[in-house]
Coordinates of C-alpha atoms in Angstrom, one line a residue:
M1 CA 2.9 4.7 -31.9
S2 CA -0.2 6.4 -32.5
T3 CA -3.0 4.4 -30.8
E4 CA -3.0 3.2 -26.9
H5 CA -2.2 -0.4 -26.5
P6 CA -5.1 -2.8 -25.3
A7 CA -5.1 -3.7 -21.8
P8 CA -4.6 -7.6 -21.2
S9 CA -7.9 -9.7 -21.5
T10 CA -7.4 -10.9 -18.1
Q11 CA -6.7 -8.4 -15.3
H12 CA -6.2 -8.8 -11.9
P13 CA -6.1 -5.9 -9.4
A14 CA -2.6 -4.3 -9.0
P15 CA -0.9 -4.5 -5.5
S16 CA -1.7 -1.6 -3.6
T17 CA 1.1 1.1 -4.4
E18 CA -1.0 3.8 -5.6
H19 CA -1.5 7.2 -4.0
P20 CA -3.5 10.4 -4.8
A21 CA -3.1 11.5 -8.6
R22 CA -1.9 15.1 -7.8
D23 CA 1.2 13.5 -6.2
V24 CA 1.9 11.0 -8.9
L25 CA 4.6 11.7 -11.4
L26 CA 4.7 7.9 -13.3
S27 CA 1.7 5.6 -13.4
V28 CA 2.2 2.1 -15.0
S29 CA -0.8 0.3 -15.3
H30 CA -1.5 -3.3 -16.3
L31 CA 2.0 -3.1 -18.1
T32 CA 2.4 -6.5 -20.4
T33 CA 5.4 -7.1 -22.4
V34 CA 6.1 -10.2 -24.3
F35 CA 8.6 -11.9 -26.6
D36 CA 7.4 -13.4 -29.5
L37 CA 9.2 -17.0 -29.8
P38 CA 8.5 -19.6 -32.3
G39 CA 6.3 -21.3 -29.7
G40 CA 4.3 -18.2 -29.1
P41 CA 4.3 -15.1 -27.2
V42 CA 6.1 -15.2 -23.9
P43 CA 5.1 -12.6 -21.2
A44 CA 8.3 -11.3 -19.5
V45 CA 6.3 -8.8 -17.7
D46 CA 2.6 -9.7 -16.9
D47 CA -0.3 -7.4 -15.7
V48 CA 2.4 -5.0 -13.9
S49 CA 0.6 -1.6 -12.1
F50 CA 2.7 0.6 -9.5
E51 CA 3.1 4.4 -9.2
I52 CA 5.9 6.5 -8.2
R53 CA 5.1 10.0 -6.6
A54 CA 7.3 13.1 -7.0
G55 CA 10.5 13.2 -4.7
E56 CA 10.2 9.3 -3.7
T57 CA 12.0 6.1 -4.3
L58 CA 10.2 3.0 -5.3
G59 CA 12.4 0.0 -4.9
L60 CA 11.6 -2.8 -7.6
V61 CA 13.1 -6.0 -6.1
G62 CA 13.4 -9.8 -7.2
E63 CA 15.7 -12.4 -8.3
S64 CA 17.4 -12.4 -11.4
G65 CA 15.0 -13.4 -14.5
S66 CA 12.0 -11.7 -12.4
G67 CA 11.4 -9.0 -15.1
K68 CA 12.4 -6.0 -13.2
S69 CA 14.7 -4.6 -16.3
V70 CA 12.4 -5.6 -18.8
T71 CA 9.8 -3.5 -16.8
A72 CA 12.5 -0.2 -17.2
L73 CA 13.1 -0.9 -20.5
S74 CA 9.3 -0.9 -21.1
I75 CA 9.0 2.4 -19.5
M76 CA 11.7 3.8 -21.6
R77 CA 10.1 2.2 -24.8
L78 CA 13.5 0.5 -25.4
V79 CA 12.5 -3.2 -25.9
Q80 CA 14.1 -4.6 -29.0
P81 CA 12.4 -7.3 -30.9
P82 CA 11.5 -10.0 -30.6
G83 CA 10.3 -8.3 -27.6
R84 CA 7.2 -5.7 -27.7
I85 CA 4.7 -4.1 -25.4
A86 CA 1.4 -6.0 -25.5
G87 CA -0.7 -3.9 -23.4
G88 CA -1.4 -1.4 -20.7
R89 CA -0.5 2.3 -20.1
I90 CA 2.4 4.1 -18.8
H91 CA 1.3 7.9 -17.6
F92 CA 4.0 10.2 -17.3
K93 CA 3.3 13.8 -16.4
G94 CA -0.2 13.3 -17.7
R95 CA 1.0 11.9 -21.2
N96 CA 0.6 8.0 -22.0
L97 CA 3.9 7.4 -23.3
L98 CA 2.9 4.2 -25.4
T99 CA 0.7 6.7 -27.6
L100 CA 3.8 9.3 -28.2
P101 CA 5.2 9.4 -31.6
E102 CA 8.9 8.2 -31.6
A103 CA 10.3 11.8 -32.1
E104 CA 8.3 12.9 -28.8
M105 CA 9.6 9.7 -27.1
R106 CA 13.4 10.8 -27.8
A107 CA 12.6 14.0 -26.2
V108 CA 11.6 12.3 -23.0
R109 CA 14.5 10.0 -22.8
G110 CA 17.1 11.5 -21.0
A111 CA 15.8 14.7 -20.6
D112 CA 12.7 13.8 -18.2
I113 CA 13.3 10.1 -17.4
A114 CA 17.1 8.9 -17.4
L115 CA 18.3 5.4 -17.2
I116 CA 21.2 4.1 -15.5
F117 CA 22.0 0.8 -17.0
Q118 CA 23.2 -2.4 -15.2
E119 CA 26.6 -2.7 -16.7
P120 CA 28.5 0.4 -17.1
M121 CA 31.3 -1.2 -19.4
T122 CA 28.8 -2.2 -21.7
A123 CA 26.3 0.8 -21.5
L124 CA 29.4 3.2 -22.4
N125 CA 30.8 3.5 -25.8
P126 CA 34.5 2.4 -25.8
V127 CA 35.5 4.8 -28.6
F128 CA 34.6 8.0 -27.0
T129 CA 35.8 9.7 -24.2
V130 CA 33.4 10.0 -21.0
G131 CA 33.4 13.8 -21.4
D132 CA 31.8 13.5 -25.0
Q133 CA 29.3 11.0 -24.0
I134 CA 28.0 13.3 -20.9
A135 CA 28.1 16.3 -23.5
E136 CA 26.4 14.3 -25.9
A137 CA 22.9 14.1 -23.8
L138 CA 23.2 17.9 -23.6
L139 CA 23.6 18.5 -27.1
V140 CA 20.7 16.4 -28.1
H141 CA 18.2 18.0 -26.0
D142 CA 19.6 21.4 -26.9
R143 CA 20.8 22.1 -23.2
A144 CA 23.9 23.6 -24.1
T145 CA 26.4 24.8 -26.9
R146 CA 29.4 22.4 -27.6
R147 CA 31.9 24.7 -25.3
D148 CA 29.3 24.8 -22.6
A149 CA 28.5 21.0 -23.0
T150 CA 32.2 20.4 -22.2
R151 CA 32.1 22.6 -19.1
R152 CA 29.1 21.2 -18.0
A153 CA 30.3 17.8 -18.2
V154 CA 33.2 18.6 -15.9
E155 CA 31.0 20.0 -13.4
L156 CA 28.7 16.8 -13.3
L157 CA 31.9 14.7 -13.1
D158 CA 32.8 16.8 -10.1
A159 CA 29.5 16.6 -8.5
V160 CA 29.4 12.8 -8.7
R161 CA 32.8 12.9 -7.2
V162 CA 35.0 11.8 -9.7
P163 CA 38.5 12.9 -8.9
D164 CA 40.3 15.5 -11.2
G165 CA 37.3 15.7 -13.2
A166 CA 38.7 18.3 -15.7
A167 CA 41.4 15.5 -16.4
R168 CA 38.9 12.8 -16.4
V169 CA 36.7 14.3 -18.9
R170 CA 39.2 13.2 -21.4
D171 CA 39.5 9.3 -20.2
Y172 CA 37.9 6.7 -22.1
P173 CA 35.9 4.1 -20.3
H174 CA 38.7 1.4 -20.1
Q175 CA 40.8 3.8 -18.3
L176 CA 38.3 4.2 -15.3
S177 CA 37.6 1.5 -12.6
G178 CA 34.3 -0.1 -12.1
G179 CA 33.1 2.6 -9.4
M180 CA 34.2 5.3 -11.3
R181 CA 32.5 3.9 -14.9
Q182 CA 29.4 3.8 -12.6
R183 CA 29.6 7.5 -11.6
V184 CA 29.9 8.5 -15.3
L185 CA 26.8 6.8 -15.9
I186 CA 25.2 8.6 -12.9
A187 CA 26.6 12.0 -14.4
M188 CA 25.1 11.5 -17.8
A189 CA 21.7 10.5 -16.3
L190 CA 21.7 13.8 -14.3
A191 CA 22.9 16.2 -17.3
C192 CA 19.4 17.2 -18.3
T193 CA 18.2 17.2 -14.7
P194 CA 15.2 14.8 -15.2
S195 CA 12.5 14.1 -13.4
L196 CA 12.5 10.5 -12.9
M197 CA 15.7 8.5 -12.9
I198 CA 15.7 4.6 -13.2
A199 CA 18.7 3.0 -11.6
D200 CA 18.9 -0.6 -12.9
E201 CA 21.2 -2.5 -10.3
P202 CA 23.5 0.4 -10.1
T203 CA 25.8 -1.5 -7.4
T204 CA 26.3 -4.7 -9.6
A205 CA 29.7 -6.0 -9.7
L206 CA 31.1 -3.6 -7.1
D207 CA 32.7 -4.0 -3.9
V208 CA 31.0 -3.5 -0.7
T209 CA 32.6 -0.2 -0.1
I210 CA 32.0 1.3 -3.3
Q211 CA 28.5 0.0 -3.5
A212 CA 28.1 2.2 -0.3
Q213 CA 29.3 5.3 -2.0
I214 CA 27.4 4.8 -5.1
L215 CA 24.3 4.3 -2.7
D216 CA 25.1 7.4 -0.7
L217 CA 25.5 9.4 -3.9
L218 CA 22.4 8.5 -5.3
R219 CA 20.6 9.6 -2.1
E220 CA 22.4 13.1 -2.3
M221 CA 22.0 13.7 -5.8
K222 CA 17.9 12.7 -5.7
S223 CA 17.9 15.3 -2.9
A224 CA 20.0 18.0 -4.7
F225 CA 18.1 17.5 -8.0
N226 CA 14.6 16.7 -6.6
L227 CA 14.4 13.4 -8.2
S228 CA 12.0 10.8 -8.2
L229 CA 13.9 7.1 -8.1
L230 CA 13.0 3.9 -9.3
L231 CA 15.5 1.5 -7.9
I232 CA 15.8 -1.8 -9.2
T233 CA 17.9 -4.5 -7.4
H234 CA 17.9 -8.1 -6.0
D235 CA 18.9 -6.8 -2.7
L236 CA 16.4 -5.9 0.1
G237 CA 19.3 -4.6 2.1
I238 CA 19.6 -1.9 -0.3
I239 CA 15.9 -1.1 -0.3
A240 CA 15.7 -1.0 3.5
E241 CA 18.4 1.8 3.4
T242 CA 17.4 3.7 0.1
A243 CA 13.7 3.1 -0.9
D244 CA 10.4 4.6 0.7
R245 CA 8.0 1.9 -0.6
V246 CA 8.9 -1.5 -2.5
A247 CA 7.4 -3.8 -5.1
V248 CA 8.5 -7.5 -4.9
M249 CA 8.3 -9.0 -8.2
Y250 CA 8.5 -12.7 -9.2
A251 CA 8.2 -14.3 -12.7
G252 CA 6.9 -11.2 -14.4
R253 CA 4.4 -10.4 -11.8
I254 CA 4.3 -8.0 -8.7
V255 CA 3.5 -10.3 -5.8
E256 CA 3.8 -7.9 -2.9
A257 CA 3.6 -4.1 -2.7
G258 CA 3.6 -1.7 0.2
S259 CA 5.8 0.7 2.5
V260 CA 9.4 -0.7 3.2
R261 CA 8.5 -0.7 7.1
A262 CA 5.4 -2.6 6.8
I263 CA 7.1 -5.2 4.1
L264 CA 10.3 -5.6 6.1
R265 CA 8.7 -5.9 9.6
E266 CA 5.6 -8.1 8.5
P267 CA 6.2 -9.8 4.8
K268 CA 3.0 -11.4 3.9
H269 CA 4.0 -13.3 0.5
P270 CA 6.3 -16.8 1.1
Y271 CA 8.6 -15.5 -1.7
T272 CA 9.3 -12.1 0.2
R273 CA 9.6 -13.9 3.5
G274 CA 12.1 -16.1 1.8
L275 CA 14.1 -13.3 0.4
L276 CA 14.3 -11.9 3.8
A277 CA 15.1 -15.0 5.4
S278 CA 18.3 -15.3 2.7
M279 CA 19.8 -12.1 3.9
P280 CA 22.8 -12.4 6.2
G281 CA 22.9 -10.8 9.5
R282 CA 19.0 -10.8 10.1
A283 CA 19.5 -13.9 12.7
P284 CA 22.9 -13.7 13.8
G285 CA 24.5 -17.4 14.4
K286 CA 21.7 -19.0 12.6
R287 CA 22.3 -20.7 9.2
L288 CA 20.7 -18.9 6.2
R289 CA 18.0 -20.3 4.6
A290 CA 17.7 -20.5 0.7
I291 CA 14.6 -20.5 -1.3
D292 CA 14.3 -24.0 -2.8
G293 CA 14.4 -24.4 -6.7
T294 CA 15.0 -21.5 -9.1
V295 CA 12.8 -19.1 -11.1
P296 CA 10.7 -20.8 -13.9
M297 CA 11.5 -20.3 -17.7
L298 CA 8.9 -17.7 -18.6
G299 CA 7.7 -19.9 -21.6
A300 CA 7.0 -22.9 -19.0
L301 CA 5.3 -21.0 -16.1
P302 CA 3.3 -23.4 -13.6
P303 CA -0.1 -23.2 -13.6
G304 CA -1.9 -20.8 -11.0
C305 CA 0.6 -19.0 -9.0
A306 CA 4.0 -19.0 -10.4
F307 CA 5.8 -19.4 -7.0
N308 CA 3.8 -22.8 -5.9
P309 CA 6.6 -25.2 -6.9
R310 CA 8.8 -23.5 -4.5
C311 CA 6.6 -22.5 -1.9
P312 CA 6.4 -24.1 1.5
D313 CA 2.7 -23.1 2.2
R314 CA 1.2 -24.2 -1.2
F315 CA -2.0 -26.2 -1.0
D316 CA -4.6 -27.0 -3.7
L317 CA -5.9 -23.6 -4.6
C318 CA -2.4 -22.3 -5.5
T319 CA -2.4 -24.4 -8.8
S320 CA -5.9 -22.9 -10.0
A321 CA -5.3 -19.6 -11.4
P322 CA -2.8 -16.3 -10.7
P323 CA -4.1 -15.2 -7.5
P324 CA -5.5 -11.9 -7.2
E325 CA -4.6 -8.8 -4.8
Y326 CA -5.9 -9.2 -1.4
E327 CA -5.5 -6.1 1.0
V328 CA -3.4 -6.9 4.0
G329 CA -3.0 -3.4 5.6
P330 CA -3.0 0.5 4.7
A331 CA -1.2 0.6 1.0
H332 CA -0.1 -3.1 1.1
G333 CA -1.3 -5.7 -1.1
V334 CA -0.3 -9.2 -1.7
R335 CA -1.2 -12.1 -4.7
C336 CA -1.4 -15.0 -2.3
Y337 CA -4.1 -17.4 -1.5
L338 CA -3.2 -17.6 2.0
H339 CA -4.7 -14.5 2.7
A340 CA -7.9 -15.6 0.8
L341 CA -8.1 -18.2 3.4
V342 CA -7.8 -15.5 6.2
D343 CA -10.4 -13.2 4.2
S344 CA -12.5 -16.4 4.1
R345 CA -12.3 -17.2 8.1
Q346 CA -12.6 -13.6 8.9
S347 CA -15.9 -13.3 6.7
T348 CA -17.2 -16.6 8.6
V349 CA -16.3 -15.2 11.9
A350 CA -17.8 -11.9 11.1
S351 CA -20.9 -13.6 9.7
R352 CA -21.3 -15.7 13.1
Q353 CA -20.8 -12.6 15.0
S354 CA -23.5 -10.7 12.9
S355 CA -25.7 -13.7 13.7
V356 CA -25.0 -13.3 17.2
D357 CA -25.5 -9.5 17.3
S358 CA -28.8 -10.1 15.5
R359 CA -30.1 -12.8 18.2
Q360 CA -28.8 -10.4 20.8
S361 CA -30.6 -7.6 19.2
S362 CA -33.7 -9.8 19.0
V363 CA -33.5 -10.7 22.8
D364 CA -32.9 -6.8 23.7
S365 CA -36.2 -6.1 21.7
R366 CA -38.0 -8.8 23.7
Q367 CA -36.8 -7.7 27.0
S368 CA -37.5 -4.1 25.9
S369 CA -41.0 -5.2 24.9
V370 CA -41.5 -6.9 28.5
D371 CA -39.8 -3.8 30.2
S372 CA -42.5 -1.8 28.4
R373 CA -45.3 -3.8 29.5
Q374 CA -44.2 -4.1 33.1
S375 CA -43.8 -0.3 32.9
S376 CA -47.4 -0.2 32.0
V377 CA -48.2 -2.4 34.8
D378 CA -46.4 -0.3 37.1
S379 CA -48.0 2.7 35.9
H380 CA -51.4 1.4 36.1
Q381 CA -50.7 0.0 39.6
S382 CA -49.5 3.7 40.5
S383 CA -52.8 4.7 39.4
V384 CA -54.7 2.2 41.2
D385 CA -52.6 3.3 44.4
S386 CA -53.0 6.9 43.7
R387 CA -56.9 6.5 43.4
Q388 CA -56.7 4.1 46.5
S389 CA -54.8 7.0 48.3
S390 CA -57.5 9.4 47.3
V391 CA -60.5 7.0 48.8
D392 CA -58.7 6.4 51.8
S393 CA -58.1 10.1 52.3
H394 CA -61.9 10.7 51.6
Q395 CA -62.6 7.9 54.1
S396 CA -60.6 9.7 56.6
S397 CA -62.2 12.7 56.1
V398 CA -65.5 11.2 56.4
D399 CA -64.8 9.5 59.6
S400 CA -63.3 12.7 60.8
H401 CA -66.4 14.2 60.0
Q402 CA -68.3 11.6 61.5
S403 CA -66.0 11.9 64.7
S404 CA -67.1 15.7 64.9
V405 CA -70.6 15.0 64.7
D406 CA -70.4 12.1 67.3
S407 CA -68.7 14.4 69.5
R408 CA -71.3 17.2 69.3
Q409 CA -74.3 14.7 69.5
S410 CA -72.8 13.6 73.0
P411 CA -73.6 16.5 74.9
V412 CA -77.0 16.6 73.6
D413 CA -77.9 13.4 74.5
N414 CA -76.5 14.0 77.7
R415 CA -78.9 16.9 78.5
Q416 CA -81.8 15.0 77.3
S417 CA -80.9 12.1 79.6
S418 CA -80.6 14.7 82.6
D419 CA -84.0 16.3 81.7
V420 CA -86.1 13.1 81.1
G421 CA -84.6 11.4 84.3
P422 CA -85.9 13.5 86.9
G423 CA -89.4 14.0 85.3
S424 CA -89.9 10.4 85.6
S425 CA -89.3 10.2 89.1
T426 CA -91.8 12.8 89.7
D427 CA -94.5 11.0 87.9
G428 CA -94.0 8.1 89.7
Q429 CA -94.4 9.5 92.7
R430 CA -97.3 11.4 91.6

C-alpha cells in the first residue's frame, strides 16, 4: 500500500487509553476493518483506537465475536479477502504500517511485532519439525546462519521451559502436548526479540495448571526481553493478573478503557459489569449472573448502542446512535449514555450552583456597598465628634480663662468696696 487509508466518515472519540507520545510504541487510531459481503461491507472492527507504551501490557477483552482477533490481524496486515482495512492509522515506532509496501511490512512481522496465534495446532506446520519452524524466523530476517539458527532454536526452547530442548527441536507438532505447542509458538515469537508481542488467546484449550504456567512464562519473557504485550482474552481474571491497562470490546467497538485497577474496582459500562459478575469467585455462595442474549451478528447490529438489546439499564437514547466517549475518571473512558445523564445532571447542578454563587456575589456586593456607606457615615461622625471635642476643648479653655479673670477681678472689687464704704460714712456725718 502506498497511500494512507482514509479515516471513517463518522468518528467518535476513542476511550482514553492514550499517554504521552514519547512513551508510545504502538498507536491505533480510528481503525475500521470490514468484510465485503453480498449485502454490503460489514465492519468487524469499527473505529477502534488505543495505544501501547513501551514495556506495558494492554489487555483486550471481550466475548467471542467482539472483533479482538481481527484487530490483531489488522495490526499485522494479515486480514485476508473478503476482509480489508477500510480506514484509520496504525503507527508503530513513528511509521504508519498501513502505508508501508508489502516488502517492508514483511520485515516488520516477526522481527518488530510478533503474533502468537490462538490455536497452536493450526498455527504450526505439521510437516516441519518445531526446530525448523523456529529457525525459519531467524533465517527470514537474517538474524542467524543455518547452523546458528538451529542452536538458537534449542536455546529458545530451553528459555520457554520445554524439557530437553535439544531433543524436542527434532519433534513434529503432533508429537507435543498442547502446552508444549504453545511454548513453541512463544519461542517462535521471541526468536527475533521483537518490541511488541501480540498474544491472541494464548491459554485457550489448556487446563488450569498449564494456563498458569503459560501466563507466568509470558510475564517472565516480557521482563527478560523488555517487551510490550497486547494480550487478547475473554477472561478478565487473566487481565487482572497480567495487564496494566484494559480495553473492553463489544461488537467491534471499544466500549470502556482504563487502568485495570479502575475498571475492576468501578466498572462503568453495563457490559463490563456483566463480564465481572459472571466471573467465578467474586461473590462466594452467590449464583453466577449471565449476560442475557448473545453478541449480535455484525451484519445485523441493532441501532444505536450495539449492547442495548442485552443491557439492563437501556432507555430511549440508547437506540438513537452509537454513544460517544465520556470521561469518567483519569484515563478512564466509557461509551454509554448513562454517563450522558450523569454529565447532564452534573451540568444542571453546576449551573444552579453558579446561579446561587452569582446571587450570593450580588448580595455580597450590595452588603459591601452598605458597609462602605456605613464606613463613610462612621468616618463623618468621627470627624464631627473630633470637631465637637475641639470645640469642647476650646470652650473649656475659655471657661478656664474666664475663671482666672474672675479670680483676679474679685480682690479688686473687694478693695473698691472697702475704700468706698468708709468714705460714704464720713460724708454722711459731715
